[in-house]
Tab-separated table of C-alpha atoms and ligand atoms in Angstrom:
chain	number	residue	atom	x	y	z
A	1	MET	CA	-9.680	22.875	19.193
A	2	ASN	CA	-11.650	19.872	20.472
A	3	ILE	CA	-14.636	18.458	18.659
A	4	VAL	CA	-17.166	16.254	20.425
A	5	ILE	CA	-19.735	14.387	18.358
A	6	LEU	CA	-22.788	13.232	20.289
A	7	ALA	CA	-23.972	9.885	18.994
A	8	ALA	CA	-25.240	7.978	22.008
A	9	GLY	CA	-28.955	8.488	21.362
A	10	GLN	CA	-30.910	5.347	20.526
A	11	GLY	CA	-32.742	6.409	17.403
A	12	LYS	CA	-35.937	4.581	18.366
A	13	ARG	CA	-37.950	6.164	15.575
A	14	MET	CA	-35.758	4.552	12.904
A	15	TYR	CA	-37.254	1.128	13.798
A	16	SER	CA	-34.014	-0.526	12.789
A	17	ASN	CA	-31.404	-2.934	14.103
A	18	LEU	CA	-28.746	-0.706	12.585
A	19	PRO	CA	-27.636	2.087	14.954
A	20	LYS	CA	-29.120	5.359	13.702
A	21	VAL	CA	-25.837	7.112	12.972
A	22	LEU	CA	-24.704	4.221	10.753
A	23	HIS	CA	-27.583	4.648	8.312
A	24	PRO	CA	-26.195	5.712	4.955
A	25	LEU	CA	-26.666	9.127	3.428
A	26	ALA	CA	-25.203	9.546	-0.060
A	27	GLY	CA	-23.502	6.201	0.494
A	28	LYS	CA	-21.796	7.178	3.740
A	29	ALA	CA	-22.814	6.655	7.380
A	30	LEU	CA	-24.554	9.703	8.864
A	31	VAL	CA	-21.927	10.147	11.561
A	32	LEU	CA	-19.119	9.778	9.030
A	33	HIS	CA	-20.390	12.900	7.288
A	34	VAL	CA	-20.033	14.700	10.613
A	35	ILE	CA	-16.617	13.140	11.288
A	36	ASP	CA	-15.322	14.163	7.857
A	37	THR	CA	-16.585	17.724	8.268
A	38	ALA	CA	-14.980	17.808	11.717
A	39	ARG	CA	-11.706	16.602	10.213
A	40	ALA	CA	-11.790	19.485	7.760
A	41	LEU	CA	-11.435	21.786	10.785
A	42	SER	CA	-8.236	19.963	11.884
A	43	PRO	CA	-9.187	19.571	15.557
A	44	ARG	CA	-6.531	18.528	18.017
A	45	ARG	CA	-8.959	16.045	19.587
A	46	LEU	CA	-11.969	14.411	17.959
A	47	CYS	CA	-14.132	12.448	20.368
A	48	ILE	CA	-17.300	10.511	19.674
A	49	VAL	CA	-19.743	9.871	22.488
A	50	TYR	CA	-21.421	6.555	21.842
A	51	GLY	CA	-23.978	4.593	23.768
A	52	HIS	CA	-24.734	1.133	24.961
A	53	GLY	CA	-24.915	-1.193	21.947
A	54	GLY	CA	-22.990	1.356	19.967
A	55	GLU	CA	-19.977	-0.968	19.697
A	56	ALA	CA	-21.108	-1.500	16.124
A	57	VAL	CA	-20.608	2.223	15.553
A	58	ARG	CA	-17.169	2.122	17.055
A	59	SER	CA	-15.998	-0.921	15.116
A	60	ALA	CA	-17.446	0.414	11.862
A	61	LEU	CA	-15.659	3.747	12.086
A	62	ASP	CA	-12.615	3.366	14.269
A	63	ALA	CA	-9.625	5.366	13.074
A	64	PRO	CA	-6.434	6.581	14.751
A	65	ASP	CA	-7.629	10.189	14.993
A	66	LEU	CA	-10.820	9.315	16.883
A	67	SER	CA	-11.348	8.763	20.570
A	68	TRP	CA	-14.436	7.063	21.926
A	69	ALA	CA	-16.307	7.956	25.105
A	70	LEU	CA	-18.947	5.501	26.258
A	71	GLN	CA	-22.049	7.094	27.748
A	72	GLU	CA	-24.085	4.536	29.647
A	73	PRO	CA	-26.732	5.252	30.755
A	74	GLN	CA	-27.707	8.271	28.667
A	75	LEU	CA	-28.623	11.056	31.025
A	76	GLY	CA	-28.781	13.943	28.580
A	77	THR	CA	-26.577	16.040	26.306
A	78	GLY	CA	-24.685	17.670	29.195
A	79	HIS	CA	-23.942	14.260	30.695
A	80	ALA	CA	-22.830	13.090	27.218
A	81	VAL	CA	-20.285	15.876	26.807
A	82	ARG	CA	-19.030	15.175	30.309
A	83	GLN	CA	-18.063	11.630	29.298
A	84	ALA	CA	-15.858	13.132	26.593
A	85	LEU	CA	-13.899	15.417	28.941
A	86	PRO	CA	-11.098	12.923	29.738
A	87	PHE	CA	-10.345	12.732	26.013
A	88	LEU	CA	-10.198	16.485	25.431
A	89	ASP	CA	-7.539	19.128	25.563
A	90	GLY	CA	-8.144	21.626	28.367
A	91	GLN	CA	-7.172	24.539	26.129
A	92	GLY	CA	-8.819	26.330	23.238
A	93	THR	CA	-12.372	25.842	22.042
A	94	THR	CA	-14.601	22.793	22.306
A	95	LEU	CA	-17.135	22.370	19.530
A	96	VAL	CA	-20.133	20.082	20.054
A	97	LEU	CA	-21.734	18.430	17.027
A	98	TYR	CA	-24.532	15.877	16.650
A	99	GLY	CA	-23.902	12.559	14.918
A	100	ASP	CA	-27.392	12.649	13.428
A	101	VAL	CA	-27.070	16.130	11.878
A	102	PRO	CA	-24.998	15.092	8.868
A	103	LEU	CA	-25.159	18.028	6.466
A	104	ILE	CA	-23.464	20.633	8.635
A	105	GLN	CA	-20.806	22.460	6.608
A	106	ALA	CA	-17.277	23.351	7.693
A	107	GLU	CA	-17.738	27.017	6.747
A	108	THR	CA	-20.696	27.415	9.102
A	109	LEU	CA	-18.677	25.785	11.895
A	110	ARG	CA	-15.650	28.018	11.292
A	111	ARG	CA	-17.858	31.065	11.842
A	112	LEU	CA	-19.342	29.551	14.989
A	113	VAL	CA	-15.899	28.734	16.423
A	114	HIS	CA	-14.718	32.228	15.567
A	115	ALA	CA	-17.702	33.684	17.446
A	116	ALA	CA	-16.688	31.645	20.502
A	117	ALA	CA	-13.191	33.160	20.639
A	118	ASP	CA	-13.840	34.917	23.965
A	119	GLY	CA	-16.965	33.144	25.151
A	120	LEU	CA	-19.705	30.783	24.089
A	121	ALA	CA	-21.398	30.580	20.708
A	122	VAL	CA	-24.621	28.817	19.745
A	123	LEU	CA	-25.727	27.991	16.223
A	124	THR	CA	-29.361	29.045	15.982
A	125	VAL	CA	-32.085	29.318	13.336
A	126	GLU	CA	-35.530	30.893	13.146
A	127	LEU	CA	-38.265	28.345	12.544
A	128	THR	CA	-41.876	29.051	11.666
A	129	ASP	CA	-42.687	25.926	13.656
A	130	PRO	CA	-40.207	25.753	16.577
A	131	GLN	CA	-42.105	22.855	18.195
A	132	GLY	CA	-39.843	20.444	20.103
A	133	TYR	CA	-36.690	22.537	20.092
A	134	GLY	CA	-34.897	24.439	22.814
A	135	ARG	CA	-35.687	28.167	22.559
A	136	ILE	CA	-33.175	31.006	22.715
A	137	VAL	CA	-34.291	33.351	25.469
A	138	ARG	CA	-32.915	36.898	25.139
A	139	ASP	CA	-32.906	39.780	27.602
A	140	PRO	CA	-34.597	43.111	26.739
A	141	ALA	CA	-31.318	44.318	25.219
A	142	GLY	CA	-31.363	41.349	22.847
A	143	ASN	CA	-28.487	39.450	24.475
A	144	VAL	CA	-28.813	35.706	24.943
A	145	ALA	CA	-29.882	34.973	28.525
A	146	ARG	CA	-30.364	31.194	28.434
A	147	ILE	CA	-31.856	28.300	26.499
A	148	VAL	CA	-35.075	26.739	27.646
A	149	GLU	CA	-36.165	23.286	26.491
A	150	GLN	CA	-39.628	22.889	24.985
A	151	LYS	CA	-40.809	20.735	27.897
A	152	ASP	CA	-39.660	23.268	30.482
A	153	ALA	CA	-40.784	26.362	28.615
A	154	SER	CA	-43.621	28.690	29.597
A	155	ALA	CA	-46.276	29.565	27.031
A	156	GLU	CA	-44.473	32.863	26.465
A	157	GLU	CA	-41.145	31.112	25.859
A	158	ARG	CA	-42.753	28.611	23.510
A	159	ALA	CA	-43.761	31.548	21.338
A	160	ILE	CA	-40.051	32.202	20.600
A	161	HIS	CA	-39.094	31.175	17.080
A	162	GLU	CA	-35.326	31.275	17.450
A	163	ILE	CA	-34.205	27.742	18.315
A	164	ASN	CA	-31.058	25.967	19.431
A	165	THR	CA	-29.710	23.701	16.700
A	166	GLY	CA	-27.731	21.904	19.407
A	167	ILE	CA	-24.405	22.822	17.847
A	168	MET	CA	-22.321	25.076	20.066
A	169	ALA	CA	-18.754	26.097	20.807
A	170	MET	CA	-17.286	27.031	24.187
A	171	PRO	CA	-14.029	27.592	26.028
A	172	ALA	CA	-12.510	24.202	26.899
A	173	GLU	CA	-11.012	25.384	30.167
A	174	ARG	CA	-14.431	26.379	31.590
A	175	LEU	CA	-16.398	23.418	30.278
A	176	GLY	CA	-15.531	20.899	33.008
A	177	GLU	CA	-16.549	23.225	35.767
A	178	TRP	CA	-19.770	24.241	34.007
A	179	LEU	CA	-20.777	20.637	33.348
A	180	SER	CA	-20.179	19.709	36.993
A	181	ARG	CA	-22.718	22.356	37.974
A	182	LEU	CA	-25.547	20.993	35.809
A	183	SER	CA	-28.589	19.621	37.538
A	184	SER	CA	-31.207	17.191	36.289
A	185	ASP	CA	-33.944	19.002	38.107
A	186	ASN	CA	-36.066	19.590	35.000
A	187	ALA	CA	-39.005	18.172	33.062
A	188	GLN	CA	-36.924	15.381	31.482
A	189	HIS	CA	-34.683	14.659	34.510
A	190	GLU	CA	-31.692	15.042	32.225
A	191	TYR	CA	-28.444	16.968	32.394
A	192	TYR	CA	-28.972	19.569	29.702
A	193	LEU	CA	-25.908	20.873	27.883
A	194	THR	CA	-28.044	23.907	27.077
A	195	ASP	CA	-27.963	24.970	30.735
A	196	ILE	CA	-24.320	26.027	30.362
A	197	VAL	CA	-25.584	29.054	28.414
A	198	GLY	CA	-27.225	30.542	31.510
A	199	ILE	CA	-24.122	29.641	33.539
A	200	ALA	CA	-21.821	31.413	31.048
A	201	VAL	CA	-24.044	34.506	31.097
A	202	ALA	CA	-23.950	34.551	34.911
A	203	ALA	CA	-20.148	34.300	34.730
A	204	GLY	CA	-20.150	37.409	32.555
A	205	LEU	CA	-18.942	35.710	29.388
A	206	PRO	CA	-20.263	36.865	26.039
A	207	VAL	CA	-22.735	34.435	24.448
A	208	ARG	CA	-23.098	34.908	20.719
A	209	THR	CA	-25.275	33.258	18.120
A	210	THR	CA	-24.427	32.524	14.510
A	211	ARG	CA	-26.513	31.196	11.643
A	212	PRO	CA	-25.783	28.371	9.219
A	213	ASP	CA	-25.235	29.303	5.566
A	214	HIS	CA	-28.164	27.062	4.604
A	215	ALA	CA	-31.142	26.049	6.721
A	216	TRP	CA	-30.738	22.389	5.647
A	217	GLU	CA	-27.334	22.134	7.326
A	218	VAL	CA	-28.919	21.752	10.751
A	219	LEU	CA	-31.628	19.248	9.883
A	220	GLY	CA	-31.458	16.087	11.966
A	221	VAL	CA	-32.385	12.513	11.168
A	222	ASN	CA	-34.842	10.840	13.501
A	223	SER	CA	-36.880	8.769	11.058
A	224	LYS	CA	-36.639	7.132	7.664
A	225	THR	CA	-38.746	9.955	6.248
A	226	GLN	CA	-36.235	12.547	7.414
A	227	LEU	CA	-33.406	10.349	6.153
A	228	ALA	CA	-34.977	10.361	2.675
A	229	GLU	CA	-35.489	14.138	2.811
A	230	LEU	CA	-31.847	14.698	3.681
A	231	GLU	CA	-30.764	12.280	0.960
A	232	ARG	CA	-32.525	14.479	-1.621
A	233	ILE	CA	-30.855	17.594	-0.226
A	234	ALA	CA	-27.449	15.892	-0.264
A	235	GLN	CA	-27.968	14.720	-3.852
A	236	ARG	CA	-29.129	18.136	-4.997
A	237	THR	CA	-26.015	19.687	-3.454
A	238	LEU	CA	-23.741	17.100	-5.109
A	239	ALA	CA	-25.454	17.647	-8.470
A	240	GLU	CA	-24.969	21.401	-8.206
A	241	LYS	CA	-21.276	20.919	-7.451
A	242	LEU	CA	-20.886	18.693	-10.507
A	243	MET	CA	-22.613	21.246	-12.753
A	244	GLU	CA	-20.437	24.030	-11.337
A	245	GLN	CA	-17.417	21.934	-12.369
A	246	GLY	CA	-18.773	21.760	-15.931
A	247	VAL	CA	-20.590	18.432	-15.932
A	248	ARG	CA	-23.783	18.419	-17.988
A	249	LEU	CA	-26.601	16.624	-16.214
A	250	ALA	CA	-29.775	15.779	-18.110
A	251	ASP	CA	-31.641	16.340	-14.849
A	252	PRO	CA	-29.949	17.283	-11.562
A	253	ALA	CA	-32.893	15.777	-9.699
A	254	ARG	CA	-32.264	12.361	-11.222
A	255	ILE	CA	-28.699	11.439	-10.322
A	256	ASP	CA	-27.517	9.561	-7.239
A	257	VAL	CA	-23.933	9.743	-6.087
A	258	ARG	CA	-23.162	7.366	-3.225
A	259	GLY	CA	-19.485	7.986	-2.890
A	260	GLU	CA	-17.081	10.133	-4.836
A	261	LEU	CA	-17.631	10.988	-8.490
A	262	ARG	CA	-14.800	12.797	-10.267
A	263	CYS	CA	-15.448	14.178	-13.700
A	264	ALA	CA	-13.151	15.789	-16.254
A	265	ARG	CA	-14.389	18.375	-18.781
A	266	ASP	CA	-17.432	17.944	-20.988
A	267	VAL	CA	-18.845	14.906	-19.266
A	268	PHE	CA	-22.526	14.266	-19.885
A	269	ILE	CA	-24.701	12.183	-17.577
A	270	ASP	CA	-28.203	11.204	-18.590
A	271	ILE	CA	-31.021	10.537	-16.141
A	272	ASN	CA	-31.286	7.930	-13.364
A	273	CYS	CA	-27.640	6.982	-13.065
A	274	VAL	CA	-26.208	5.693	-9.800
A	275	PHE	CA	-22.542	6.179	-8.919
A	276	GLU	CA	-21.144	4.250	-5.976
A	277	GLY	CA	-17.741	4.215	-4.325
A	278	GLN	CA	-14.974	5.893	-6.304
A	279	VAL	CA	-15.900	6.643	-9.896
A	280	THR	CA	-13.818	8.658	-12.351
A	281	LEU	CA	-15.129	9.835	-15.710
A	282	ASP	CA	-12.452	11.223	-18.003
A	283	GLU	CA	-12.951	13.977	-20.554
A	284	ALA	CA	-16.075	13.907	-22.716
A	285	VAL	CA	-17.400	10.645	-21.312
A	286	GLU	CA	-21.118	10.188	-21.962
A	287	VAL	CA	-23.177	8.109	-19.587
A	288	GLY	CA	-26.536	7.003	-20.954
A	289	PRO	CA	-29.715	6.729	-18.898
A	290	ASN	CA	-30.081	4.196	-16.088
A	291	CYS	CA	-26.434	3.212	-15.758
A	292	VAL	CA	-24.948	1.947	-12.501
A	293	LEU	CA	-21.223	2.512	-11.931
A	294	LYS	CA	-19.389	1.369	-8.844
A	295	ASN	CA	-15.638	1.823	-8.308
A	296	ALA	CA	-14.962	2.399	-11.969
A	297	ARG	CA	-12.759	4.454	-14.216
A	298	ILE	CA	-14.000	5.395	-17.681
A	299	GLY	CA	-11.551	6.700	-20.278
A	300	ALA	CA	-11.894	9.853	-22.326
A	301	GLY	CA	-14.455	9.909	-25.096
A	302	THR	CA	-16.100	6.648	-24.064
A	303	ARG	CA	-19.848	6.316	-24.381
A	304	LEU	CA	-21.826	4.144	-22.038
A	305	ALA	CA	-25.245	3.404	-23.489
A	306	ALA	CA	-28.383	2.911	-21.414
A	307	PHE	CA	-28.555	0.306	-18.647
A	308	THR	CA	-24.847	-0.374	-18.494
A	309	HIS	CA	-23.695	-1.871	-15.207
A	310	ILE	CA	-20.042	-1.539	-14.210
A	311	GLU	CA	-18.417	-2.613	-10.967
A	312	ASP	CA	-14.720	-2.609	-10.000
A	313	ALA	CA	-13.739	-2.277	-13.632
A	314	VAL	CA	-11.771	-0.025	-15.941
A	315	VAL	CA	-12.810	1.098	-19.411
A	316	GLY	CA	-10.252	2.715	-21.716
A	317	ALA	CA	-10.676	5.715	-23.972
A	318	ASP	CA	-13.100	5.870	-26.898
A	319	GLY	CA	-14.982	2.765	-25.855
A	320	ARG	CA	-18.560	1.915	-26.828
A	321	ILE	CA	-20.265	0.053	-24.036
A	322	GLY	CA	-23.855	-1.116	-23.816
A	323	PRO	CA	-26.770	-0.837	-23.893
A	324	PHE	CA	-27.291	-3.601	-21.316
A	325	ALA	CA	-23.611	-4.432	-20.879
A	326	ARG	CA	-22.237	-5.740	-17.624
A	327	LEU	CA	-18.626	-5.283	-16.590
A	328	ARG	CA	-17.896	-7.148	-13.380
A	329	PRO	CA	-14.935	-6.940	-11.001
A	330	GLY	CA	-11.579	-7.216	-12.713
A	331	ALA	CA	-12.765	-6.309	-16.209
A	332	GLU	CA	-10.090	-4.109	-17.789
A	333	LEU	CA	-10.762	-2.739	-21.231
A	334	ALA	CA	-8.166	-0.865	-23.256
A	335	GLU	CA	-9.023	1.877	-25.756
A	336	ASP	CA	-11.618	1.589	-28.510
A	337	VAL	CA	-13.175	-1.586	-27.153
A	338	HIS	CA	-16.806	-2.248	-28.036
A	339	VAL	CA	-19.007	-4.226	-25.671
A	340	GLY	CA	-22.591	-4.598	-26.739
A	341	ASN	CA	-25.893	-5.740	-25.334
A	342	PHE	CA	-26.066	-8.677	-22.952
A	343	VAL	CA	-22.327	-9.108	-22.816
A	344	GLU	CA	-20.850	-9.915	-19.407
A	345	ILE	CA	-17.132	-9.550	-18.749
A	346	LYS	CA	-15.443	-10.609	-15.519
A	347	LYS	CA	-11.789	-10.677	-14.405
A	348	SER	CA	-10.570	-10.287	-17.960
A	349	THR	CA	-8.389	-7.922	-19.910
A	350	VAL	CA	-9.465	-6.839	-23.359
A	351	ALA	CA	-6.793	-5.145	-25.467
A	352	ALA	CA	-7.370	-2.261	-27.872
A	353	HIS	CA	-9.837	-2.339	-30.781
A	354	SER	CA	-11.473	-5.618	-29.770
A	355	LYS	CA	-15.220	-6.140	-29.951
A	356	ALA	CA	-17.833	-8.313	-28.303
A	357	ASN	CA	-21.030	-6.816	-29.562
A	358	HIS	CA	-23.756	-9.259	-28.607
A	359	LEU	CA	-24.665	-11.901	-26.027
A	360	ALA	CA	-21.416	-13.226	-24.592
A	361	TYR	CA	-19.803	-14.304	-21.344
A	362	ILE	CA	-16.125	-13.578	-20.981
A	363	GLY	CA	-14.648	-14.642	-17.654
A	364	ASP	CA	-11.020	-15.171	-16.600
A	365	ALA	CA	-9.796	-14.339	-20.082
A	366	THR	CA	-6.975	-12.445	-21.712
A	367	ILE	CA	-8.156	-10.998	-25.001
A	368	GLY	CA	-5.645	-9.523	-27.447
A	369	ARG	CA	-5.948	-6.613	-29.864
A	370	ARG	CA	-8.444	-6.407	-32.711
A	371	VAL	CA	-10.207	-9.581	-31.595
A	372	ASN	CA	-13.766	-10.092	-32.766
A	373	ILE	CA	-15.963	-12.107	-30.462
A	374	GLY	CA	-19.147	-13.344	-32.108
A	375	ALA	CA	-22.618	-13.442	-30.635
A	376	GLY	CA	-23.217	-16.198	-28.134
A	377	THR	CA	-19.572	-16.814	-27.293
A	378	ILE	CA	-18.962	-18.285	-23.868
A	379	THR	CA	-15.747	-18.861	-21.977
A	380	CYS	CA	-16.397	-22.029	-19.975
A	381	ASN	CA	-14.116	-20.937	-17.158
A	382	TYR	CA	-15.485	-23.062	-14.345
A	383	ASP	CA	-15.312	-26.846	-14.153
A	384	GLY	CA	-17.434	-27.015	-11.029
A	385	ALA	CA	-14.396	-26.804	-8.755
A	386	ASN	CA	-11.785	-24.507	-10.255
A	387	LYS	CA	-11.612	-21.518	-12.573
A	388	HIS	CA	-9.400	-21.651	-15.659
A	389	ARG	CA	-8.143	-19.002	-18.043
A	390	THR	CA	-8.885	-18.470	-21.688
A	391	VAL	CA	-6.329	-16.677	-23.840
A	392	ILE	CA	-7.347	-15.200	-27.171
A	393	GLU	CA	-4.434	-13.688	-29.048
A	394	ASP	CA	-4.388	-10.639	-31.331
A	395	ASP	CA	-6.540	-10.597	-34.482
A	396	ALA	CA	-8.409	-13.776	-33.624
A	397	PHE	CA	-11.983	-14.139	-34.865
A	398	ILE	CA	-14.363	-16.112	-32.674
A	399	GLY	CA	-17.400	-17.348	-34.600
A	400	SER	CA	-20.860	-17.106	-33.084
A	401	ASP	CA	-22.106	-19.596	-30.515
A	402	THR	CA	-18.644	-20.797	-29.597
A	403	GLN	CA	-17.696	-22.343	-26.280
A	404	LEU	CA	-14.108	-21.991	-25.158
A	405	VAL	CA	-13.508	-24.711	-22.582
A	406	ALA	CA	-10.722	-23.328	-20.431
A	407	PRO	CA	-7.840	-23.626	-20.005
A	408	VAL	CA	-7.493	-22.981	-23.701
A	409	THR	CA	-5.638	-20.637	-26.069
A	410	VAL	CA	-6.711	-19.267	-29.414
A	411	GLY	CA	-3.586	-18.394	-31.391
A	412	ARG	CA	-2.866	-15.103	-33.096
A	413	GLY	CA	-4.976	-14.592	-36.194
A	414	ALA	CA	-6.907	-17.835	-35.657
A	415	THR	CA	-10.517	-18.184	-36.731
A	416	LEU	CA	-13.021	-20.353	-34.888
A	417	GLY	CA	-16.000	-21.501	-36.935
A	418	ALA	CA	-19.440	-20.758	-35.577
A	419	GLY	CA	-20.691	-23.307	-33.100
A	420	THR	CA	-17.251	-24.591	-32.173
A	421	THR	CA	-16.706	-26.185	-28.791
A	422	LEU	CA	-13.015	-25.568	-28.301
A	423	THR	CA	-11.397	-28.046	-25.909
A	424	ARG	CA	-7.815	-27.879	-27.217
A	425	ASP	CA	-5.725	-24.886	-28.310
A	426	ALA	CA	-6.526	-23.398	-31.693
A	427	PRO	CA	-3.352	-22.850	-33.742
A	428	PRO	CA	-2.592	-19.377	-35.083
A	429	ASP	CA	-3.670	-18.258	-38.554
A	430	SER	CA	-5.884	-21.320	-39.111
A	431	LEU	CA	-9.555	-22.129	-39.131
A	432	THR	CA	-10.629	-24.389	-36.309
A	433	VAL	CA	-14.150	-25.857	-36.336
A	434	SER	CA	-15.546	-28.585	-34.132
A	435	ARG	CA	-18.935	-28.678	-35.732
A	436	VAL	CA	-20.416	-31.912	-37.196
A	437	ARG	CA	-20.366	-31.672	-40.982
A	438	GLN	CA	-23.639	-30.567	-42.515
A	439	ALA	CA	-25.592	-33.242	-44.419
A	440	SER	CA	-28.775	-33.110	-46.499
A	441	VAL	CA	-31.146	-36.014	-47.163
A	442	ALA	CA	-32.784	-35.513	-50.526
A	443	GLY	CA	-36.483	-36.339	-50.798
A	444	TRP	CA	-36.828	-36.831	-47.041
A	445	LYS	CA	-40.447	-36.672	-45.914
A	446	ARG	CA	-41.721	-35.308	-42.646
A	447	PRO	CA	-43.735	-37.790	-40.597
A	448	VAL	CA	-47.499	-37.304	-40.850
A	449	LYS	CA	-49.940	-37.646	-37.984
A	450	LYS	CA	-51.597	-41.084	-37.912
A	451	SER	CA	-55.409	-41.027	-38.289
A	452	GLN	CA	-57.183	-41.750	-35.004
A	453	THR	CA	-58.852	-45.228	-34.921
A	454	THR	CA	-61.047	-46.171	-31.951
B	1	UD1	C1	-31.446	18.949	21.943
B	1	UD1	C2	-31.251	20.270	22.687
B	1	UD1	C3	-32.271	21.287	22.162
B	1	UD1	C4	-32.114	21.463	20.665
B	1	UD1	C5	-32.204	20.118	19.971
B	1	UD1	C6	-31.854	20.279	18.525
B	1	UD1	C7	-30.483	19.749	24.929
B	1	UD1	C8	-30.860	19.565	26.341
B	1	UD1	N1	-31.459	20.048	24.099
B	1	UD1	O1	-32.713	18.464	22.280
B	1	UD1	O2	-32.088	22.532	22.806
B	1	UD1	O3	-33.112	22.342	20.177
B	1	UD1	O4	-31.311	19.169	20.549
B	1	UD1	O5	-32.106	19.078	17.844
B	1	UD1	O6	-29.322	19.645	24.595
B	1	UD1	N2	-27.413	12.467	22.958
B	1	UD1	C9	-26.446	11.718	23.570
B	1	UD1	N3	-26.617	11.344	24.868
B	1	UD1	C10	-27.711	11.709	25.574
B	1	UD1	C11	-28.707	12.470	24.937
B	1	UD1	C12	-28.523	12.840	23.634
B	1	UD1	O7	-25.431	11.357	22.959
B	1	UD1	O8	-27.791	11.330	26.750
B	1	UD1	C13	-27.213	12.876	21.561
B	1	UD1	C14	-28.226	12.300	20.605
B	1	UD1	O9	-27.736	11.094	20.019
B	1	UD1	C15	-28.377	13.399	19.569
B	1	UD1	C16	-28.097	14.662	20.353
B	1	UD1	O10	-27.374	14.256	21.490
B	1	UD1	O11	-27.414	13.283	18.532
B	1	UD1	C17	-29.358	15.405	20.745
B	1	UD1	O12	-30.163	14.555	21.495
B	1	UD1	P1	-31.742	14.655	21.425
B	1	UD1	O13	-32.321	13.655	22.331
B	1	UD1	O14	-32.190	14.665	20.018
B	1	UD1	O15	-31.943	16.107	22.068
B	1	UD1	P2	-33.269	16.964	22.062
B	1	UD1	O16	-34.056	16.603	23.236
B	1	UD1	O17	-33.888	16.890	20.743
B	2	MG	MG1	-33.529	15.805	18.935
């Protein structure tokens, strides 16, 4: 089978510098949804027809299994498919998809391709408002006779509610000849792919129609409004899949997955969470409201409290993270680690049973087991030019409001007194304090305001 994806159209109504088919839907370019669905059908050839200025599309998506046909100028859908012919196999079925119809499902396409086994098949739907679409014209016996475009249709034809979704499948060996017979003698002076339907009928080939499983599969994106509508449909579908797998969602209408979210059993996700890239939630993970997780793995039994932000980081099992915690790229937490509010961790490993419960910055650090990091602790990892590492060994206790001026090591079992500015290594099993000794001045009087004399 060949698959051709038409993506040369300009997308004027998007009012954007970004080519239309590169706009993201559920975190993935529109046309990449179509490409991935096409791949699920294992075509022998997969060709994308792109237009002038579409180099951005090509460079963004290029992959070894794709071929690229430039269509310049754009003279219609029939002309577009013709540009793809040199890249196609002359045998089997050719399936035409649209790069801006991203939600089409493989199952619907399998049925369409099956219906084209000995002829041509068109994916159609009935619309209460068919305005703008090509209409399916049938003969008195109910067989498809041809497709007529809105602009070429008579008043009688415009009253037809069955429309062409644009997606069709046809015999590859006939396609070249059919396309060479198209004419642009029509209202739009374009070469219409839809005209091959009448040609196939005249050649005596069966033309069948099939329907999509869901009406939303054939919705196209021409504007930002339609893009937002399709985003909601895509999210609803993703949410339903998660719930079918056993995930408990506080509200399926308030979750956004912009990538791939894998969940083990008994995961709970509260409202307004955003998942980007590859996110894995192990068994019984609970995600509080308003969390953002990007490329993250969360271990079994861990609870993320509200407003936790995690990016390119790993959290072990049975952790307690947040509220308002931020794990930045390279944060790796082992099991039973507690990270509380307003704690930021970057490029650091934290071993099991360690805690940083309030207001801290931990960057470029190696934290051992059972370490307690007090409120206000800061690793001073950056000297203005270079980054340096902080090492805190097992069972260390870091008093509140401590600065660790890296490179520096806190030995096993060491205690740092509150307010310490550590500039040299702290020996193990000792108390290290850099604070000025406390003094009291007995009988000291506060200054009083002088009386005003003018
Ligand atoms: C087309 C169909 C119409 C159908 C409708 C469904 C034709 C002649 N008409 O109409 O029957 O109801 O889609 O949405 O096929 N494209 C190119 N190169 C071109 C022209 C278009 O690559 O020269 C691509 C576009 O990027 C788009 C698709 O083909 O992905 C359809 O183009 P569009 O202009 O939307 O076609 P319509 O006139 O809407
Ligand atoms: Mg259109």
